[in-house]
Every structure is written in C-alpha cells, then in structure tokens.
Amino acid sequence: MDFMLILQIVVLLGAIFLGVRLGGIGIGYAGGLGVLVLGLLLGMKPGNIPWDVILIIASVIAAISCMQLAGGLDYLVQIAERILRSNPKQINYLAPVVTYVLTIFAGTGHTAFSMIPVIVEVAKEQKIRPCCPLSIAVVASQIAITASPVSAAVIYMSGVLEPFGWSYPALLGIWLLTTFVGCMLTAFVMTKIQNMDLDSDPVYKERLAKGLVKASSGAAKMELKPYAKRSVLIFLLGVVCVVLYASAISPAVGLIKNVIVPRDAAIMSLMLTVATLTTIFCKVELGNVASTSVFKSGMVACVCVLGVAWLGDTFVSGHVNEIKSFAADAVVAYPALLAVVFFFAAMLLYSQAATAKAITPAIVAALGISAANPGDSYMLVASFAAVSALFVLPTYPTLLGAVQMDDTGTTRIGKYVFNHAFFIPGLLAIVFSVCLGFVACMVF
C-alpha cells in the first residue's frame, strides 16, 4: 500500500467521519468536501454523480409528500396502530411487519418515523422494553428497501441483473421472500435472547422515579382528512403500475420488446403522475408540500446521496483495478465475501442505492459477468440485502429518532458507539437474508 493510497483512504474516512459528526444532511456536505480534497490535492478524477438514484428518490418523495398532505400517511398509521393493538403481546413480530410493509409500499425507510411513537406506547402498556420491538422494526424498515419495487436500489440492481437472464418479477420475488423471512427470523431470535421485562431495566426505573416517563395515552383518536383514503389508493395504483411496467419490459418476460421508456424514466414519470392525480382528486394545497416531514427528510436524503455517493464513486473509480483483482480472487473463491464488501461499503456510504451503484459495476467487470456468461450473477442477487448496513454507525435518522422518542431510556447507544440496540438485530437480519438469498438462487 503506497503513501498516496493511504492519504486517499484517510480523506475518504475523514470526510465520512466529519459527516457523521455533523449529522443529518451533514454527511452529504462532507462528501462534497471529500471529493474536492481528493480531486484538487490528491489527483483523483471526480466520480460519477448518481443522478438516476437522486431523481428516483426525489420523484418518489414528491408523490409521498403529496399523499401525506392529503392525509394518506395518517390513514396508514391508523391502520398500523390497529394491527399493533390487536395483539400487543406479539409486538416484537408485528412492529417489524408494519415498518417492513410501509417501506415496501413507499420505497423509503423514513416512514418508520410515524410508527416509532406507536410502538413505544404499545410496548409500555405491555410492560415490554420498547427497545426490543423498536430495534427490529427500524432494521426491518432498512432491509425492506432492497425489496421495494419503488426504491432506487431495487430499480438500479434489477436493471443491472436483467441482461444476465434474471427477470424483474423473479428478482422481486426472491428479495421480498428472503428479506421478510430474514426479518421474522431476527424477531424470533431477539425475542428469545433479549430481556423483555420493562420493570427490570435500571435506566427505566431511574427515569420513572424522576418523572421523565410519560403515562400511556392509549390509542390515538385521529380525525382523517376527507381524501386520505383516496390518496392512498392513488399511490397504491401507482406502485402497481410500476411493478407491472417493470415486469412487462423485463427481457425475461418480454411483453414489451420495443422499450421506449426505460425503467428509471418510467418510475419517475409514474410517481410524478401520482402526485398530479393526488393534487387534482384530493384537493392538495401544493404550497404546503415542501413543509411536510416526508419532503424534508427526502430532500435531506437526496443531498446525502449526492455527497457521499459521489465521494464513494470517486474513490472506487480511482481504484477499480485493485477492486477487480480482489473480487476476481476472493469473491469467486468465497461468494459470501461479496456480502461483506456490500456491508462495509453501506456502513460508510449511508445509502442502499449508492452502495449498489458504487460497488456492483466493479464486481461485474471483475467476475467477467455478461449476458453470454451470467454464471456468477447469482452472487449479486443473493448478497443484495447486505447493502442495508446503515445501522452500524448509530447516526441514521430513524435510529436516532427511536432513541429520542423512547422516553423509557431502554433504546440507547452504548459508550463504545457500536454497542447500541440496533447492531445485533441488524446484523442478524442481513445474515439471514443473505443466506436465504443463496438458497433461493439455488432453487431458481
């Protein structure tokens, strides 16, 4: 390892560390700073900006923000709360199911924010430590990104894999099955190994004595807006159209052979169409869209992807030959190592789509995967869930939100940074999902 490479790694990790310390949108800001230093001082050519990823996120967020303004998210939260309260003792299983489904539906894990207070309330009522269901639910909302038909990560990865003989419906089926089962297995294991008793938690008892724990207020009485249900229906129809069109243009399905509108353009145009229809038929006041919580968090995500993914691509593109050499030797011998590469890259790049886009092309080239030789492409399919390792550093918004909203103090970050409530369930969910992915690929 030469001195210049060491400096480049220091800049890469330093920019990411600075972004993590700044928090939120700061990781995007620091990513841009890292690109500047790598380019001007260390002679690295700036990488490609992931415009397709950014624009897909922006278009999906635009549609969800419109639905939120029409009351659609309140309606979904109301349904989810009923599910949780229907069998509260099973909250460790129901909470991740709810957040998983919301993410599949919306294409963003930020929808978990709306469920965190409900999970905390129901857990307190059952004298269950809220960190137990919260940790699994937040992890499930991240893993589900790799199975959502409207997520930028799935759109990108399916586009890469289809020329190698994988159909879009098959990919979606594999990723849905393996990630959901992986989350449920995680819920089972965590339920067995965790201390569930709230009254035995010393931090809770201390906070309770100081009057810092709010009494449970029971089920929320939420008055829905007139067009809330209609907005959800419009968005759901949009998601169905995305799945149908993406399946129809898949080479393995071949219903549409002369593809004029590619998948990226289709999902962006469909989501903007959903926003248009929601505005017209649900009487949305467009001047208020930018003030919604979903729009704000979504635009923050776009800036984060811009900065950190650009930084990552700059570094990866500058060392693509070394990565190819490693992949050709190590990954072929030990296919599961690809999941490890995805895992550590996602830990630093903070985005499923950005990680997939930064690492996948180098792996495809290194392994010599092509339409004529698609043999090793199964590794990408099976390992895809590992790009969800956003939980390793406890700085992701939904993780911090869970810590802040749990007034019992059971969801906390340890003094060693990595010993937080989300690390073990996150690691388990990825291991289960990847292992199941390899099994599913053998069957398919």
Coordinates of C-alpha atoms in Angstrom, one line a residue:
M1 CA 0.0 0.0 0.0
D2 CA 1.7 3.2 -1.2
F3 CA 1.6 6.6 0.6
M4 CA -0.8 8.2 -1.8
L5 CA -3.4 5.4 -1.3
I6 CA -3.1 5.8 2.5
L7 CA -3.8 9.6 2.1
Q8 CA -6.8 8.9 -0.1
I9 CA -8.2 6.4 2.4
V10 CA -7.6 9.0 5.2
V11 CA -9.5 11.6 3.2
L12 CA -12.4 9.2 2.4
L13 CA -12.8 8.0 6.0
G14 CA -12.2 11.5 7.4
A15 CA -14.9 13.1 5.3
I16 CA -17.4 10.3 6.3
F17 CA -16.4 10.7 10.0
L18 CA -16.9 14.5 9.7
G19 CA -20.3 14.0 8.1
V20 CA -21.3 11.6 10.8
R21 CA -20.3 14.1 13.5
L22 CA -22.2 16.9 11.8
G23 CA -25.3 14.6 11.5
G24 CA -28.2 14.5 9.1
I25 CA -27.6 16.4 5.9
G26 CA -24.0 17.0 7.0
I27 CA -22.8 13.7 5.6
G28 CA -23.8 15.0 2.1
Y29 CA -22.0 18.3 2.8
A30 CA -18.8 16.5 4.0
G31 CA -19.0 14.1 1.0
G32 CA -18.6 17.1 -1.4
L33 CA -15.7 18.4 0.7
G34 CA -14.1 14.9 0.4
V35 CA -14.4 15.0 -3.5
L36 CA -12.8 18.4 -3.6
V37 CA -9.8 17.3 -1.5
L38 CA -9.4 14.0 -3.4
G39 CA -9.5 15.9 -6.7
L40 CA -7.5 19.1 -6.1
L41 CA -4.9 17.8 -3.6
L42 CA -4.6 14.1 -4.4
G43 CA -5.2 14.0 -8.1
M44 CA -8.2 11.7 -8.2
K45 CA -10.7 12.3 -11.0
P46 CA -14.2 13.0 -9.6
G47 CA -16.5 10.0 -10.0
N48 CA -20.0 9.9 -11.5
I49 CA -22.8 11.7 -9.7
P50 CA -25.7 9.1 -9.2
W51 CA -28.3 11.3 -10.9
D52 CA -30.7 8.4 -11.6
V53 CA -30.7 7.4 -7.9
I54 CA -31.2 11.0 -6.7
L55 CA -34.0 11.7 -9.2
I56 CA -35.8 8.5 -8.4
I57 CA -35.7 9.3 -4.7
A58 CA -36.9 12.9 -5.4
S59 CA -39.8 11.7 -7.5
V60 CA -41.0 9.1 -5.0
I61 CA -40.7 11.6 -2.1
A62 CA -42.6 14.1 -4.1
A63 CA -45.5 11.7 -4.5
I64 CA -45.4 10.5 -0.9
S65 CA -45.3 14.2 0.3
C66 CA -48.5 14.9 -1.7
M67 CA -50.1 11.8 -0.1
Q68 CA -49.1 12.9 3.3
L69 CA -50.6 16.3 2.8
A70 CA -53.8 14.7 1.7
G71 CA -53.9 12.7 5.0
G72 CA -52.8 9.4 3.4
L73 CA -49.9 8.7 5.8
D74 CA -52.2 9.4 8.8
Y75 CA -54.6 6.8 7.4
L76 CA -51.7 4.2 7.0
V77 CA -50.5 4.9 10.6
Q78 CA -54.1 4.4 11.9
I79 CA -54.3 1.0 10.2
A80 CA -50.8 0.1 11.5
E81 CA -51.8 1.1 15.1
R82 CA -54.9 -1.1 14.9
I83 CA -52.7 -4.0 13.8
L84 CA -50.3 -3.4 16.7
R85 CA -53.0 -3.0 19.3
S86 CA -55.0 -6.1 18.0
N87 CA -52.4 -8.4 19.6
P88 CA -50.0 -6.2 21.6
K89 CA -48.1 -9.2 23.2
Q90 CA -46.8 -10.0 19.8
I91 CA -45.4 -6.6 19.2
N92 CA -41.9 -7.9 18.5
Y93 CA -43.3 -9.6 15.4
L94 CA -46.0 -7.1 14.4
A95 CA -43.8 -4.0 14.7
P96 CA -41.3 -5.1 12.0
V97 CA -44.1 -6.4 9.8
V98 CA -45.7 -3.0 9.9
T99 CA -42.5 -1.0 9.2
Y100 CA -41.4 -3.5 6.5
V101 CA -44.7 -3.2 4.7
L102 CA -44.7 0.6 4.9
T103 CA -41.2 0.7 3.4
I104 CA -42.2 -1.8 0.6
F105 CA -45.2 0.4 -0.2
A106 CA -43.4 3.8 0.0
G107 CA -39.8 3.0 -1.1
T108 CA -38.3 4.8 1.9
G109 CA -37.5 3.8 5.4
H110 CA -38.3 7.2 6.7
T111 CA -42.0 6.1 7.0
A112 CA -40.8 4.3 10.2
F113 CA -40.7 7.7 11.9
S114 CA -44.5 7.7 12.1
M115 CA -44.7 4.3 13.8
I116 CA -42.0 4.8 16.4
P117 CA -44.2 6.6 19.0
V118 CA -47.0 4.0 18.5
I119 CA -44.5 1.1 19.1
V120 CA -43.2 2.8 22.2
E121 CA -46.7 3.3 23.6
V122 CA -47.9 -0.2 22.9
A123 CA -44.7 -1.7 24.4
K124 CA -45.0 0.4 27.6
E125 CA -48.7 -0.7 28.0
Q126 CA -47.5 -4.4 27.9
K127 CA -44.5 -3.7 30.2
I128 CA -42.2 -4.7 27.4
R129 CA -38.9 -2.8 27.0
P130 CA -39.5 -0.7 23.9
C131 CA -36.0 -1.2 22.6
C132 CA -37.0 -4.8 21.8
P133 CA -39.6 -4.1 19.1
L134 CA -38.1 -0.8 18.1
S135 CA -34.7 -2.2 17.2
I136 CA -36.2 -4.9 15.0
A137 CA -38.7 -2.5 13.4
V138 CA -36.2 0.1 12.5
V139 CA -33.9 -2.6 11.0
A140 CA -36.8 -4.1 9.0
S141 CA -37.6 -0.6 7.6
Q142 CA -34.0 -0.5 6.2
I143 CA -33.8 -4.1 4.9
A144 CA -37.1 -3.6 3.1
I145 CA -35.5 -1.0 0.8
T146 CA -33.9 -3.9 -1.0
A147 CA -37.3 -5.4 -1.8
S148 CA -39.4 -2.3 -2.5
P149 CA -40.5 -2.1 -6.2
V150 CA -40.3 1.7 -6.0
S151 CA -36.9 2.1 -4.3
A152 CA -33.9 3.4 -6.2
A153 CA -31.8 0.5 -5.1
V154 CA -34.1 -2.2 -6.5
I155 CA -34.6 -0.2 -9.7
Y156 CA -30.9 0.1 -10.2
M157 CA -30.0 -3.5 -9.3
S158 CA -32.7 -5.1 -11.3
G159 CA -31.5 -3.1 -14.3
V160 CA -28.0 -4.5 -13.9
L161 CA -29.2 -8.1 -13.5
E162 CA -31.8 -8.4 -16.2
P163 CA -29.3 -8.6 -19.1
F164 CA -27.9 -11.7 -17.3
G165 CA -31.2 -13.6 -17.5
W166 CA -32.9 -12.5 -14.3
S167 CA -36.4 -11.3 -14.7
Y168 CA -37.7 -8.4 -12.7
P169 CA -40.6 -10.5 -11.2
A170 CA -38.2 -13.2 -10.2
L171 CA -35.8 -10.7 -8.5
L172 CA -38.6 -9.0 -6.7
G173 CA -39.9 -12.4 -5.5
I174 CA -36.5 -13.5 -4.2
W175 CA -35.8 -10.3 -2.4
L176 CA -39.3 -10.0 -0.9
L177 CA -39.2 -13.6 0.4
T178 CA -35.7 -13.6 1.7
T179 CA -35.7 -10.2 3.4
F180 CA -39.1 -10.7 5.0
V181 CA -38.3 -14.1 6.3
G182 CA -34.9 -12.8 7.4
C183 CA -36.6 -10.1 9.5
M184 CA -39.0 -12.5 11.0
L185 CA -36.2 -14.9 12.0
T186 CA -34.4 -12.0 13.6
A187 CA -37.6 -11.1 15.5
F188 CA -37.8 -14.7 16.8
V189 CA -34.1 -14.8 17.9
M190 CA -34.2 -11.4 19.5
T191 CA -37.4 -12.3 21.4
K192 CA -35.7 -15.3 22.8
I193 CA -32.4 -13.7 23.8
Q194 CA -33.4 -10.3 25.0
N195 CA -34.7 -9.2 28.4
M196 CA -38.2 -8.2 27.6
D197 CA -39.2 -7.1 31.1
L198 CA -39.5 -3.3 31.3
D199 CA -39.7 -3.1 35.1
S200 CA -36.3 -4.7 35.4
D201 CA -34.5 -2.1 33.3
P202 CA -32.4 0.1 35.7
V203 CA -32.4 3.1 33.3
Y204 CA -36.2 2.9 33.1
K205 CA -36.6 2.7 36.8
E206 CA -34.4 5.7 37.3
R207 CA -36.3 7.8 34.7
L208 CA -39.6 6.7 36.1
A209 CA -38.5 7.9 39.6
K210 CA -37.6 11.3 38.2
G211 CA -41.0 11.6 36.4
L212 CA -39.4 11.5 32.9
V213 CA -41.6 8.7 31.6
K214 CA -45.0 9.7 30.2
A215 CA -48.0 7.7 31.0
S216 CA -49.5 5.8 28.1
S217 CA -52.3 7.7 26.4
G218 CA -53.9 4.7 24.8
A219 CA -55.0 4.6 21.1
A220 CA -54.7 7.9 19.3
K221 CA -58.0 9.4 18.2
M222 CA -57.1 10.8 14.8
E223 CA -59.5 12.6 12.6
L224 CA -58.7 11.8 9.0
K225 CA -58.8 14.3 6.2
P226 CA -61.6 13.8 3.6
Y227 CA -59.5 12.4 0.9
A228 CA -57.0 10.4 3.0
K229 CA -58.1 7.0 1.7
R230 CA -58.3 8.2 -1.9
S231 CA -54.7 9.4 -1.8
V232 CA -53.5 6.1 -0.5
L233 CA -55.5 4.3 -3.3
I234 CA -53.9 6.6 -5.9
F235 CA -50.4 5.9 -4.6
L236 CA -51.0 2.2 -4.4
L237 CA -52.2 2.1 -8.0
G238 CA -49.0 4.0 -8.9
V239 CA -46.9 1.3 -7.2
V240 CA -48.8 -1.5 -9.0
C241 CA -48.3 0.3 -12.3
V242 CA -44.5 0.5 -11.6
V243 CA -44.4 -3.3 -10.9
L244 CA -46.5 -4.2 -14.0
Y245 CA -44.5 -2.0 -16.4
A246 CA -41.1 -3.0 -15.0
S247 CA -42.2 -6.7 -15.4
A248 CA -43.5 -6.1 -18.9
I249 CA -40.2 -4.6 -20.2
S250 CA -38.1 -7.2 -18.4
P251 CA -36.2 -9.1 -21.2
A252 CA -37.0 -12.4 -19.5
V253 CA -40.8 -11.6 -19.6
G254 CA -40.7 -9.7 -23.0
L255 CA -44.3 -8.4 -23.1
I256 CA -42.9 -5.1 -24.3
K257 CA -40.0 -5.7 -26.7
N258 CA -39.5 -2.2 -28.2
V259 CA -38.9 -0.3 -24.9
I260 CA -39.2 3.4 -25.5
V261 CA -39.5 4.5 -21.8
P262 CA -36.8 2.8 -19.7
R263 CA -37.5 1.7 -16.1
D264 CA -35.8 4.7 -14.4
A265 CA -37.8 7.2 -16.5
A266 CA -41.0 5.2 -16.0
I267 CA -40.8 5.2 -12.2
M268 CA -40.0 8.9 -12.1
S269 CA -42.8 9.8 -14.5
L270 CA -45.3 7.5 -12.8
M271 CA -44.5 8.9 -9.4
L272 CA -44.9 12.5 -10.7
T273 CA -48.2 11.4 -12.3
V274 CA -49.3 10.0 -8.9
A275 CA -48.5 13.4 -7.3
T276 CA -50.5 15.2 -10.1
L277 CA -53.6 12.9 -9.6
T278 CA -53.4 13.2 -5.9
T279 CA -53.3 17.0 -6.2
I280 CA -56.3 17.1 -8.5
F281 CA -58.5 14.5 -6.9
C282 CA -57.6 15.1 -3.3
K283 CA -57.5 18.9 -3.4
V284 CA -54.0 19.2 -2.1
E285 CA -52.6 22.7 -1.4
L286 CA -49.3 22.5 -3.2
G287 CA -47.8 25.4 -1.4
N288 CA -47.6 23.3 1.7
V289 CA -45.9 20.2 0.2
A290 CA -42.4 21.5 0.9
S291 CA -43.3 21.8 4.6
T292 CA -44.2 18.1 5.1
S293 CA -41.9 15.9 7.2
V294 CA -41.6 13.4 4.3
F295 CA -40.5 16.1 1.8
K296 CA -37.9 17.5 4.2
S297 CA -36.4 14.1 5.1
G298 CA -36.5 13.1 1.4
M299 CA -34.6 16.1 0.3
V300 CA -32.1 15.6 3.0
A301 CA -31.6 12.0 1.7
C302 CA -31.0 13.4 -1.8
V303 CA -28.2 15.7 -0.7
C304 CA -26.7 12.9 1.4
V305 CA -26.7 10.5 -1.6
L306 CA -25.3 13.3 -3.8
G307 CA -22.3 13.9 -1.5
V308 CA -21.5 10.6 0.0
A309 CA -22.2 8.5 -3.2
W310 CA -20.1 10.9 -5.3
L311 CA -17.3 10.6 -2.8
G312 CA -17.6 6.8 -2.8
D313 CA -17.6 6.6 -6.6
T314 CA -14.6 8.9 -6.8
F315 CA -12.6 6.5 -4.6
V316 CA -13.9 3.3 -6.1
S317 CA -13.4 4.5 -9.7
G318 CA -9.8 5.5 -8.8
H319 CA -9.0 2.0 -7.5
V320 CA -11.2 -0.1 -9.8
N321 CA -8.3 -2.3 -10.9
E322 CA -7.4 -3.2 -7.3
I323 CA -11.1 -3.9 -6.5
K324 CA -11.4 -6.1 -9.6
S325 CA -8.3 -8.0 -8.6
F326 CA -9.7 -8.6 -5.1
A327 CA -13.1 -9.6 -6.4
A328 CA -11.7 -12.0 -9.0
D329 CA -9.6 -13.8 -6.5
A330 CA -11.5 -13.6 -3.2
V331 CA -15.2 -13.4 -4.2
V332 CA -15.0 -16.2 -6.7
A333 CA -13.5 -18.5 -4.0
Y334 CA -15.8 -17.3 -1.3
P335 CA -19.1 -15.9 -2.7
A336 CA -20.3 -14.7 0.7
L337 CA -17.4 -12.2 0.7
L338 CA -19.4 -10.0 -1.7
A339 CA -22.0 -9.6 1.1
V340 CA -19.2 -8.5 3.4
V341 CA -18.0 -5.9 0.8
F342 CA -21.5 -4.6 0.4
F343 CA -21.9 -4.5 4.2
F344 CA -18.8 -2.4 4.9
A345 CA -19.5 -0.1 1.9
A346 CA -23.0 0.6 3.0
M347 CA -21.8 1.3 6.5
L348 CA -19.7 4.1 5.1
L349 CA -21.9 5.3 2.1
Y350 CA -25.1 5.5 4.1
S351 CA -27.4 4.5 1.2
Q352 CA -28.5 1.2 -0.3
A353 CA -28.7 2.6 -3.8
A354 CA -25.4 4.5 -3.6
T355 CA -23.7 1.3 -2.3
A356 CA -25.1 -0.8 -5.0
K357 CA -24.1 1.7 -7.7
A358 CA -20.6 2.2 -6.3
I359 CA -19.6 -1.5 -5.9
T360 CA -21.7 -3.5 -8.5
P361 CA -20.0 -2.4 -11.7
A362 CA -16.6 -3.2 -10.5
I363 CA -17.8 -6.7 -9.3
V364 CA -19.5 -7.4 -12.6
A365 CA -16.3 -6.5 -14.5
A366 CA -14.0 -8.4 -12.1
L367 CA -16.0 -11.6 -12.3
G368 CA -16.5 -11.3 -16.1
I369 CA -20.3 -11.5 -15.8
S370 CA -22.0 -10.9 -19.1
A371 CA -25.1 -12.0 -21.0
A372 CA -23.0 -14.8 -22.5
N373 CA -21.5 -15.7 -19.2
P374 CA -24.1 -14.9 -16.4
G375 CA -23.0 -17.7 -14.1
D376 CA -21.7 -15.7 -11.1
S377 CA -24.5 -13.1 -11.2
Y378 CA -26.3 -15.1 -8.5
M379 CA -23.8 -13.7 -6.0
L380 CA -25.2 -10.2 -6.6
V381 CA -28.8 -11.4 -6.2
A382 CA -28.1 -13.3 -3.0
S383 CA -25.9 -10.6 -1.4
F384 CA -28.0 -7.6 -2.3
A385 CA -29.6 -7.3 1.2
A386 CA -26.2 -6.6 2.7
V387 CA -26.3 -3.0 1.2
S388 CA -28.7 -2.3 4.1
A389 CA -26.0 -2.0 6.8
L390 CA -26.9 1.6 7.5
F391 CA -27.4 0.7 11.2
V392 CA -23.8 0.0 12.1
L393 CA -23.0 3.6 13.0
P394 CA -25.8 4.8 15.2
T395 CA -26.3 8.1 13.3
Y396 CA -29.0 7.2 10.8
P397 CA -32.2 9.4 11.3
T398 CA -34.6 6.6 12.1
L399 CA -32.1 5.1 14.6
L400 CA -31.7 8.4 16.3
G401 CA -35.4 9.0 16.2
A402 CA -36.1 5.7 18.0
V403 CA -33.5 6.6 20.7
Q404 CA -35.0 10.1 21.2
M405 CA -38.7 9.0 21.2
D406 CA -38.3 6.2 23.6
D407 CA -38.8 8.1 26.9
T408 CA -38.2 4.9 28.9
G409 CA -34.5 5.1 28.0
T410 CA -34.3 1.4 27.1
T411 CA -33.3 2.2 23.5
R412 CA -29.9 3.7 23.9
I413 CA -26.4 4.0 22.4
G414 CA -23.6 2.5 24.4
K415 CA -20.4 4.3 25.3
Y416 CA -18.4 2.2 22.7
V417 CA -20.6 3.5 19.9
F418 CA -21.2 0.1 18.2
N419 CA -22.8 -1.5 21.2
H420 CA -26.2 0.0 20.5
A421 CA -29.7 -1.6 20.4
F422 CA -29.8 -2.0 16.6
F423 CA -26.4 -3.6 15.9
I424 CA -27.2 -7.3 16.7
P425 CA -30.7 -7.4 15.1
G426 CA -29.4 -5.6 12.0
L427 CA -26.5 -8.0 11.7
L428 CA -28.8 -11.0 12.2
A429 CA -31.3 -9.7 9.6
I430 CA -28.6 -9.3 7.0
V431 CA -27.0 -12.7 7.7
F432 CA -30.4 -14.4 7.5
S433 CA -31.4 -12.6 4.3
V434 CA -28.2 -13.2 2.5
C435 CA -28.1 -16.9 3.5
L436 CA -31.7 -17.3 2.4
G437 CA -30.8 -15.4 -0.8
F438 CA -28.1 -18.0 -1.7
V439 CA -30.6 -20.8 -1.0
A440 CA -33.3 -19.1 -3.2
C441 CA -30.8 -18.6 -6.0
M442 CA -30.0 -22.3 -6.0
V443 CA -33.7 -23.1 -6.3
F444 CA -34.3 -20.6 -9.1

